[in-house]
Coordinates of C-alpha atoms in Angstrom, one line a residue:
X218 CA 0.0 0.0 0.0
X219 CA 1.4 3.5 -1.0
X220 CA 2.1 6.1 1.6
X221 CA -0.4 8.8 2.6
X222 CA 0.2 12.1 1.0
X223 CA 0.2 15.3 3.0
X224 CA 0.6 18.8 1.7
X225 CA 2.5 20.9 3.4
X226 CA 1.3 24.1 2.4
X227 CA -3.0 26.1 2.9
X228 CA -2.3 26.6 -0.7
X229 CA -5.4 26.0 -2.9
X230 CA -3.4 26.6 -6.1
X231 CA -1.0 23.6 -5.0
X232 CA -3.6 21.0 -4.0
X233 CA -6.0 21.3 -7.3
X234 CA -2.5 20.7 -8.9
X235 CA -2.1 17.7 -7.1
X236 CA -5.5 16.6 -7.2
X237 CA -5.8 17.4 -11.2
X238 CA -2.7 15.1 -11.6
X239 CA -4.9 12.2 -9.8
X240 CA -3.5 12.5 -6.0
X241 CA -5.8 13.6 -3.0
X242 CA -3.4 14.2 -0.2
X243 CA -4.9 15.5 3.1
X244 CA -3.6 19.4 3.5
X245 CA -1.5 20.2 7.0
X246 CA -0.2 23.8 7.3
X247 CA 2.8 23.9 8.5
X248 CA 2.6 27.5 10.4
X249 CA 6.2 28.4 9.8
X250 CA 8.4 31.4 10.2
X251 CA 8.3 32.2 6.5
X252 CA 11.2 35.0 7.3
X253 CA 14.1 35.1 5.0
X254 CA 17.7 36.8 5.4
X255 CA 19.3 38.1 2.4
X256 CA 19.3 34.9 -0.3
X257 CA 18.7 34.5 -3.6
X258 CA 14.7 33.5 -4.9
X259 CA 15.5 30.1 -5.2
X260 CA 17.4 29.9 -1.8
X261 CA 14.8 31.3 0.0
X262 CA 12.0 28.9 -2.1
X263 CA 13.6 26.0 -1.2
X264 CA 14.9 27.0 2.9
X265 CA 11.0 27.1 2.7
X266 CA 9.7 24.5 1.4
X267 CA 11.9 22.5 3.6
X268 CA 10.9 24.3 6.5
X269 CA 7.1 23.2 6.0
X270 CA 7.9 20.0 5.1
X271 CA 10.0 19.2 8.0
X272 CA 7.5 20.5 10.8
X273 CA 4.8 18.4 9.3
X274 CA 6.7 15.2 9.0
X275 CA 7.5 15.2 12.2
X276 CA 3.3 14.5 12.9
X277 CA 3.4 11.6 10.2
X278 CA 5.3 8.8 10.8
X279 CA 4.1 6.6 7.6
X280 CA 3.5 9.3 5.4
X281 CA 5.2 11.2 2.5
X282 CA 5.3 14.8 3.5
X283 CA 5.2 18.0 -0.2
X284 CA 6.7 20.7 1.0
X285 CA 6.0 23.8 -1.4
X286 CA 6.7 27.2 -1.6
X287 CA 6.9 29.9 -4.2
X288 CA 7.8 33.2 -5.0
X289 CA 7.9 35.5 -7.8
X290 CA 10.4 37.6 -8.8
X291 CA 11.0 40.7 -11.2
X292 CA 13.8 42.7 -12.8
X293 CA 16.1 40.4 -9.9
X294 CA 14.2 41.8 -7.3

């Protein structure tokens, strides 16, 4: 039997995604600091992302944690 899927993230973007590509995972905000120092886009997206993840993981032992975070970024700014 697969693994349950949780979603790290209160996004409703992200989980018709998932649930347009045929998964239904159950949705867990994570609630973290979502403070950043001085990084690059993708730096921060992923310190993010791996942030959420790990704070829900830690509530599911048997389960496959998405961790998901995005930003947008113009002009390098």
């Amino acid at each position: 039997m697969a693994p349950k899927l949780i979603l790290a993230s209160g996004s409703t973007a992200r989980l018709r995604v998932l649930r347009d590509a045929g998964f239904d995972p159950d949705v867990a905000v994570s609630g973290v600091d979502e403070t950043v120092g001085h990084m690059t886009t993708a730096e921060a997206v992923l310190l993010l992302a791996e942030r959420k993840a790990k704070a829900v993981a830690g509530q599911y032992s048997d389960a496959l944690v998405l961790g998901c975070d995005s930003m947008l970024e113009l002009d390098g700014t």
